[in-house]
Amino acid sequence: RDPDTVFFVPEGNGAVLRSAGIPNVTELNWGQRVELGAVTVHCLPTQHWSKRSLTDTNKALWSSWAVIGERRRFYHAGDTGYFAGFKQIADYLGPFDLAAVPIGAYAPRQMMRASHMNPEEAVSAALDLDAKTAVAMHFGTFDLSDEPLNQPPRRFKEAAAKQGLGEQQAWVLKIGETRSF
């Protein structure tokens, strides 16, 4: 709606937005960063793959993102499986005030493990990222896999309590809910 809005996407994905009439697109590769006002946006690795058609598997990049400001540090894991890169990202840019971690589409594990974390792994990722608070995402909107739609949030909260993240630091937001961090 606002033509001045800048969209940052992983390399090779700009054409998708441009074809939808969004001209202000910046493509980034892992390790690249852009200054935007008072924040720095970092394009970072994640463990997944890309595909928009039958013939373009892994021809575009996938990523996670960090937005670093003077007072706050935010990490968005993107769509990802659990991987050692979370600790490396924390060493490079952490600690984070808030990390958005995916908690759904994980069953069956043998098929989904490489590209989707389960709730327990999402809490481990938040801890690896040295995040003060983790917010759950990537669950409950579409029935993409075999786990019941209501299972990921419950397991996320249980895992946060067991792994020491704490109930107040593990957010499962209601539709439309906002919180300050």
XYZ file of N, CA and C in Angstrom:
543
model
N 0.809 -1.197 0.000
C 0.000 0.000 0.000
C 0.848 1.254 0.000
N 1.993 1.175 0.673
C 2.886 2.329 0.728
C 4.051 2.073 -0.220
N 4.156 2.841 -1.310
C 5.219 2.578 -2.288
C 6.625 2.791 -1.742
N 6.754 3.440 -0.579
C 8.068 3.641 0.023
C 8.512 2.460 0.881
N 7.609 1.503 1.114
C 7.981 0.324 1.890
C 9.017 -0.485 1.129
N 10.093 -0.834 1.822
C 11.156 -1.631 1.230
C 10.964 -3.079 1.674
N 11.010 -4.004 0.732
C 10.914 -5.428 1.025
C 12.296 -6.047 0.852
N 12.767 -6.725 1.891
C 14.019 -7.459 1.817
C 13.691 -8.933 1.641
N 14.306 -9.560 0.652
C 14.048 -10.977 0.366
C 15.373 -11.677 0.111
N 15.404 -12.988 0.316
C 16.617 -13.732 -0.030
C 16.856 -13.668 -1.540
N 18.120 -13.726 -1.910
C 18.521 -13.656 -3.310
C 17.717 -14.626 -4.183
N 17.252 -14.129 -5.314
C 16.504 -14.954 -6.258
C 15.006 -14.911 -6.065
N 14.515 -14.185 -5.049
C 13.084 -14.123 -4.766
C 12.438 -12.799 -5.148
N 13.207 -11.845 -5.599
C 12.677 -10.534 -5.923
C 11.631 -10.557 -7.026
N 11.823 -11.417 -8.011
C 10.893 -11.471 -9.137
C 9.470 -11.816 -8.692
N 9.346 -12.627 -7.651
C 8.019 -13.004 -7.148
C 7.261 -11.756 -6.692
N 7.918 -10.887 -5.950
C 7.271 -9.670 -5.473
C 7.058 -8.673 -6.602
N 8.045 -8.530 -7.469
C 7.902 -7.596 -8.585
C 6.740 -7.992 -9.488
N 6.545 -9.298 -9.693
C 5.427 -9.753 -10.535
C 4.074 -9.473 -9.890
N 4.075 -9.229 -8.580
C 2.847 -8.873 -7.863
C 2.696 -7.355 -7.746
N 3.541 -6.621 -8.464
C 3.424 -5.172 -8.471
C 4.145 -4.463 -7.342
N 5.091 -5.140 -6.712
C 5.863 -4.546 -5.615
C 7.256 -4.224 -6.165
N 7.526 -2.959 -6.440
C 8.792 -2.619 -7.097
C 9.978 -2.418 -6.157
N 9.738 -2.069 -4.909
C 10.812 -1.679 -4.003
C 11.340 -2.901 -3.243
N 12.093 -3.733 -3.954
C 12.585 -5.005 -3.424
C 14.111 -5.005 -3.425
N 14.687 -5.422 -2.325
C 16.137 -5.584 -2.220
C 16.421 -7.044 -1.907
N 17.227 -7.689 -2.760
C 17.605 -9.087 -2.559
C 18.956 -9.148 -1.850
N 19.043 -10.035 -0.862
C 20.282 -10.196 -0.101
C 20.710 -11.656 -0.048
N 21.999 -11.861 0.031
C 22.575 -13.184 0.212
C 22.947 -13.335 1.685
N 23.143 -14.565 2.122
C 23.559 -14.802 3.496
C 24.812 -13.988 3.803
N 24.809 -13.353 4.955
C 25.948 -12.561 5.381
C 25.877 -11.104 4.950
N 24.975 -10.776 4.032
C 24.835 -9.374 3.637
C 23.931 -8.641 4.618
N 24.140 -7.340 4.691
C 23.324 -6.518 5.579
C 23.048 -5.180 4.917
N 21.986 -4.539 5.396
C 21.569 -3.251 4.866
C 21.223 -2.344 6.038
N 21.659 -1.102 5.967
C 21.280 -0.099 6.959
C 19.955 0.502 6.509
N 19.005 0.551 7.414
C 17.696 1.134 7.120
C 17.330 2.035 8.292
N 17.560 3.313 8.141
C 17.340 4.227 9.256
C 18.256 3.861 10.405
N 17.661 3.647 11.573
C 18.437 3.357 12.786
C 18.668 1.867 13.009
N 18.291 1.021 12.063
C 18.481 -0.419 12.240
C 19.329 -0.994 11.107
N 19.904 -2.148 11.412
C 20.632 -2.921 10.409
C 19.892 -4.239 10.227
N 19.592 -4.564 8.981
C 18.906 -5.807 8.643
C 19.946 -6.775 8.088
N 20.048 -7.946 8.708
C 21.014 -8.968 8.319
C 20.282 -10.154 7.689
N 20.749 -10.586 6.535
C 20.257 -11.818 5.912
C 21.180 -12.946 6.382
N 20.582 -13.996 6.946
C 21.374 -15.039 7.602
C 20.945 -16.432 7.135
N 21.796 -17.428 7.338
C 21.452 -18.788 6.940
C 20.310 -19.380 7.765
N 19.726 -20.378 7.226
C 18.741 -21.207 7.896
C 18.769 -22.553 7.198
N 18.127 -23.547 7.747
C 18.162 -24.889 7.149
C 16.824 -25.190 6.504
N 16.753 -25.040 5.191
C 15.530 -25.318 4.456
C 15.875 -25.548 3.002
N 15.007 -25.156 2.109
C 15.160 -25.290 0.667
C 14.165 -24.327 0.030
N 14.230 -24.163 -1.282
C 13.259 -23.302 -1.957
C 12.691 -24.007 -3.176
N 11.432 -23.639 -3.477
C 10.768 -24.206 -4.654
C 9.473 -23.453 -4.890
N 9.274 -22.939 -6.097
C 8.032 -22.270 -6.470
C 7.328 -22.992 -7.623
N 8.065 -23.876 -8.314
C 7.476 -24.616 -9.430
C 8.170 -25.977 -9.528
N 7.799 -26.768 -10.509
C 8.368 -28.102 -10.657
C 9.840 -28.100 -11.054
N 10.313 -26.994 -11.627
C 11.667 -27.006 -12.183
C 12.646 -26.034 -11.516
N 12.279 -25.438 -10.390
C 13.174 -24.422 -9.816
C 13.667 -24.749 -8.401
N 13.756 -26.028 -8.073
C 14.213 -26.412 -6.740
C 15.585 -25.820 -6.443
N 15.666 -25.097 -5.323
C 16.895 -24.493 -4.811
C 17.571 -23.520 -5.784
N 16.791 -22.908 -6.653
C 17.344 -21.887 -7.544
C 17.232 -20.493 -6.942
N 16.576 -20.376 -5.806
C 16.515 -19.128 -5.049
C 16.954 -19.450 -3.620
N 17.363 -18.430 -2.912
C 17.861 -18.621 -1.552
C 16.716 -18.591 -0.540
N 16.920 -19.165 0.603
C 16.028 -19.097 1.763
C 16.861 -18.477 2.874
N 16.219 -17.922 3.893
C 17.050 -17.246 4.900
C 16.319 -17.051 6.214
N 17.100 -16.640 7.194
C 16.594 -16.073 8.436
C 17.041 -14.623 8.442
N 16.553 -13.855 9.420
C 16.830 -12.417 9.439
C 17.088 -11.943 10.856
N 17.977 -10.976 10.986
C 18.165 -10.279 12.256
C 17.992 -8.791 11.983
N 17.285 -8.132 12.881
C 17.107 -6.690 12.816
C 17.715 -6.133 14.101
N 18.784 -5.372 13.934
C 19.559 -4.888 15.070
C 19.433 -3.372 15.153
N 18.911 -2.917 16.265
C 18.800 -1.485 16.513
C 19.677 -1.073 17.686
N 19.599 0.186 18.041
C 20.417 0.682 19.149
C 20.018 0.062 20.485
N 18.713 -0.225 20.650
C 18.236 -0.733 21.943
C 17.633 -2.131 21.879
N 17.306 -2.627 20.717
C 16.652 -3.938 20.602
C 17.298 -4.760 19.498
N 17.258 -6.090 19.722
C 17.791 -7.043 18.743
C 16.730 -8.120 18.524
N 16.297 -8.265 17.278
C 15.239 -9.205 16.919
C 15.768 -10.199 15.898
N 15.398 -11.472 16.089
C 15.778 -12.529 15.150
C 14.517 -13.232 14.664
N 14.424 -13.423 13.352
C 13.314 -14.167 12.741
C 13.923 -15.391 12.057
N 13.592 -16.571 12.562
C 14.227 -17.805 12.084
C 13.809 -18.205 10.678
N 12.708 -17.658 10.183
C 12.220 -18.116 8.890
C 11.672 -19.527 9.011
N 11.599 -20.208 7.916
C 11.145 -21.590 7.864
C 12.401 -22.449 7.939
N 12.553 -23.241 8.999
C 13.839 -23.903 9.203
C 13.741 -25.163 10.047
N 14.679 -26.048 9.800
C 14.937 -27.149 10.711
C 15.958 -26.683 11.739
N 16.130 -27.475 12.783
C 17.110 -27.144 13.811
C 18.510 -27.389 13.256
N 19.422 -26.431 13.470
C 20.784 -26.612 12.966
C 21.778 -25.837 13.826
N 23.051 -26.178 13.701
C 24.102 -25.579 14.520
C 24.282 -24.092 14.257
N 23.750 -23.606 13.159
C 23.887 -22.200 12.809
C 23.288 -21.248 13.823
N 22.329 -21.698 14.620
C 21.737 -20.804 15.620
C 22.800 -20.310 16.611
N 23.656 -21.206 17.059
C 24.718 -20.807 17.991
C 25.706 -19.867 17.316
N 26.017 -20.122 16.061
C 26.939 -19.260 15.320
C 26.341 -17.866 15.131
N 25.048 -17.798 14.865
C 24.377 -16.505 14.715
C 24.402 -15.750 16.038
N 24.183 -16.446 17.141
C 24.250 -15.797 18.459
C 25.651 -15.262 18.725
N 26.677 -16.029 18.371
C 28.052 -15.573 18.563
C 28.337 -14.313 17.742
N 27.737 -14.221 16.574
C 27.968 -13.117 15.644
C 27.143 -11.876 15.993
N 25.866 -12.064 16.329
C 24.950 -10.930 16.492
C 24.192 -10.892 17.814
N 24.258 -11.964 18.602
C 23.468 -12.031 19.818
C 24.052 -11.211 20.936
N 23.403 -11.214 22.077
C 22.137 -11.892 22.359
C 20.965 -11.142 21.733
N 19.825 -11.824 21.655
C 18.625 -11.240 21.074
C 17.591 -10.980 22.164
N 16.879 -9.893 22.007
C 15.775 -9.594 22.922
C 14.571 -10.473 22.618
N 14.341 -10.731 21.326
C 13.194 -11.530 20.903
C 13.584 -12.355 19.693
N 13.196 -13.629 19.698
C 13.415 -14.514 18.556
C 12.087 -15.141 18.162
N 11.724 -15.000 16.894
C 10.537 -15.665 16.353
C 10.982 -17.017 15.807
N 10.427 -18.091 16.376
C 10.857 -19.443 16.017
C 9.661 -20.276 15.546
N 9.847 -21.048 14.475
C 8.753 -21.871 13.963
C 8.540 -23.113 14.820
N 7.273 -23.453 15.084
C 6.991 -24.590 15.973
C 6.097 -25.645 15.335
N 5.664 -25.473 14.090
C 4.704 -26.412 13.509
C 5.186 -27.079 12.239
N 4.347 -27.962 11.717
C 4.611 -28.735 10.496
C 5.829 -29.632 10.663
N 5.850 -30.410 11.753
C 7.016 -31.230 12.085
C 6.766 -32.739 12.028
N 5.553 -33.169 11.771
C 5.271 -34.607 11.759
C 4.859 -35.051 10.348
N 5.371 -36.204 9.919
C 6.250 -37.150 10.607
C 7.704 -36.648 10.641
N 8.366 -36.898 11.761
C 9.713 -36.374 11.979
C 10.704 -36.812 10.908
N 10.666 -38.088 10.498
C 11.658 -38.563 9.531
C 11.595 -37.781 8.226
N 10.426 -37.266 7.878
C 10.277 -36.500 6.643
C 10.497 -34.999 6.873
N 10.065 -34.474 7.998
C 10.045 -33.032 8.219
C 11.264 -32.483 8.959
N 12.034 -33.331 9.594
C 13.148 -32.905 10.451
C 14.112 -31.943 9.756
N 14.441 -32.186 8.517
C 15.446 -31.372 7.834
C 14.986 -29.934 7.601
N 13.677 -29.710 7.528
C 13.214 -28.367 7.171
C 12.257 -27.718 8.170
N 11.802 -28.466 9.185
C 10.881 -27.889 10.174
C 11.234 -28.389 11.572
N 11.319 -27.442 12.510
C 11.599 -27.805 13.898
C 10.312 -28.237 14.595
N 10.459 -29.105 15.580
C 9.331 -29.371 16.466
C 9.401 -28.348 17.608
N 8.395 -28.267 18.454
C 8.400 -27.241 19.508
C 9.598 -27.320 20.455
N 10.035 -28.516 20.768
C 11.180 -28.670 21.659
C 12.453 -28.119 21.004
N 12.628 -28.396 19.721
C 13.783 -27.866 18.996
C 13.695 -26.341 18.870
N 12.483 -25.815 18.738
C 12.312 -24.358 18.648
C 12.781 -23.684 19.939
N 12.467 -24.274 21.076
C 12.952 -23.724 22.347
C 14.473 -23.846 22.401
N 15.021 -24.968 21.996
C 16.483 -25.127 21.959
C 17.120 -24.084 21.055
N 16.500 -23.814 19.923
C 17.026 -22.793 19.008
C 17.026 -21.426 19.680
N 15.939 -21.083 20.367
C 15.869 -19.793 21.070
C 16.975 -19.697 22.116
N 17.211 -20.781 22.822
C 18.286 -20.789 23.819
C 19.653 -20.680 23.140
N 19.841 -21.402 22.028
C 21.091 -21.293 21.269
C 21.328 -19.865 20.801
N 20.252 -19.173 20.443
C 20.334 -17.796 19.965
C 20.557 -16.798 21.096
N 20.526 -17.290 22.324
C 20.653 -16.437 23.501
C 19.548 -15.385 23.507
N 18.321 -15.847 23.218
C 17.155 -14.965 23.176
C 16.541 -14.836 24.564
N 16.228 -13.628 24.962
C 15.561 -13.403 26.237
C 14.122 -13.911 26.187
N 13.486 -13.747 25.016
C 12.101 -14.169 24.829
C 11.974 -14.816 23.459
N 11.125 -15.840 23.361
C 10.846 -16.493 22.086
C 9.356 -16.388 21.803
N 9.015 -16.068 20.573
C 7.618 -16.035 20.154
C 7.409 -17.128 19.105
N 6.375 -17.931 19.322
C 6.070 -19.049 18.414
C 5.463 -18.523 17.120
N 5.823 -19.156 16.016
C 5.241 -18.839 14.702
C 5.207 -20.125 13.885
N 4.650 -20.032 12.671
C 4.626 -21.152 11.728
C 3.867 -22.348 12.305
N 2.617 -22.102 12.708
C 1.779 -23.189 13.211
C 0.314 -22.772 13.133
N -0.563 -23.744 12.996
C -1.987 -23.538 13.181
C -2.759 -22.840 12.079
N -2.104 -22.312 11.071
C -2.821 -21.605 10.013
C -3.278 -22.569 8.929
N -2.383 -23.421 8.495
C -2.684 -24.420 7.475
C -2.366 -25.791 8.037
N -3.137 -26.770 7.673
C -2.901 -28.144 8.102
C -1.883 -28.769 7.145
N -0.592 -28.544 7.437
C 0.488 -28.934 6.530
C 1.086 -30.302 6.812
N 0.862 -30.829 8.013
C 1.530 -32.079 8.368
C 0.647 -32.887 9.310
N 1.226 -33.913 9.921
C 0.419 -34.894 10.647
C 0.100 -34.561 12.102
N 0.764 -33.572 12.717
C 0.438 -33.281 14.113
C -0.892 -32.527 14.193
N -1.634 -32.720 15.281
C -2.876 -31.958 15.461
C -2.562 -30.461 15.544
N -3.425 -29.630 14.997
C -3.174 -28.193 14.932
C -2.983 -27.544 16.304
N -3.596 -28.100 17.342
C -3.480 -27.495 18.671
C -2.272 -28.007 19.463
N -1.539 -28.955 18.920
C -0.415 -29.547 19.649
C 0.830 -28.660 19.734
N 1.257 -27.985 18.656
C 2.503 -27.214 18.736
C 2.542 -26.163 19.846
N 1.497 -25.341 20.051
C 1.600 -24.342 21.120
C 1.732 -24.962 22.511
N 0.994 -26.032 22.748
C 1.065 -26.699 24.055
C 2.461 -27.266 24.286
N 3.000 -27.953 23.294
C 4.348 -28.528 23.432
C 5.413 -27.442 23.557
N 5.219 -26.317 22.878
C 6.168 -25.203 22.975
C 6.225 -24.668 24.398
N 5.070 -24.451 25.005
C 5.023 -23.946 26.382
C 5.625 -24.963 27.356
N 5.312 -26.243 27.167
C 5.875 -27.288 28.025
C 7.393 -27.359 27.881
N 7.874 -27.293 26.654
C 9.316 -27.355 26.411
C 10.018 -26.143 27.004
N 9.404 -24.979 26.911
C 10.004 -23.767 27.489
C 10.157 -23.912 28.995
N 9.142 -24.472 29.639
C 9.213 -24.674 31.090
C 10.304 -25.695 31.435
N 10.386 -26.791 30.689
C 11.368 -27.846 30.969
C 12.797 -27.408 30.670
N 12.972 -26.603 29.621
C 14.320 -26.221 29.201
C 14.792 -24.921 29.856
N 13.973 -24.329 30.713
C 14.401 -23.164 31.469
C 14.188 -21.822 30.799
N 13.455 -21.789 29.695
C 13.171 -20.499 29.066
C 12.153 -19.727 29.896
N 11.196 -20.434 30.468
C 10.200 -19.806 31.330
C 8.933 -19.437 30.593
N 7.808 -19.523 31.300
C 6.499 -19.268 30.689
C 6.358 -17.828 30.198
N 6.894 -16.874 30.955
C 6.776 -15.465 30.555
C 7.691 -15.123 29.375
N 8.652 -15.985 29.095
C 9.573 -15.748 27.981
C 9.266 -16.610 26.765
N 8.171 -17.354 26.796
C 7.754 -18.189 25.663
C 6.344 -17.764 25.270
N 6.260 -16.963 24.244
C 4.982 -16.381 23.849
C 4.307 -17.189 22.750
N 3.033 -17.457 22.957
C 2.151 -17.975 21.906
C 1.040 -16.937 21.802
N 1.107 -16.124 20.773
C 0.166 -15.016 20.643
C -1.158 -15.474 20.041
N -2.232 -14.847 20.493
C -3.539 -15.062 19.885
C -3.591 -14.270 18.582
N -4.471 -14.636 17.685
C -4.629 -13.909 16.433
C -4.907 -12.438 16.744
N -4.102 -11.559 16.195
C -4.261 -10.132 16.406
C -3.609 -9.575 17.645
N -3.101 -10.442 18.519
C -2.481 -9.976 19.756
C -1.129 -9.320 19.469
N -0.834 -8.287 20.221
C 0.482 -7.652 20.158
C 1.063 -7.572 21.562
N 2.377 -7.528 21.624
C 3.087 -7.354 22.893
C 4.315 -6.496 22.629
N 4.699 -5.767 23.635
C 5.941 -5.006 23.578
C 7.080 -5.875 24.102
N 8.249 -5.635 23.582
C 9.415 -6.349 24.108
C 10.555 -5.393 24.336
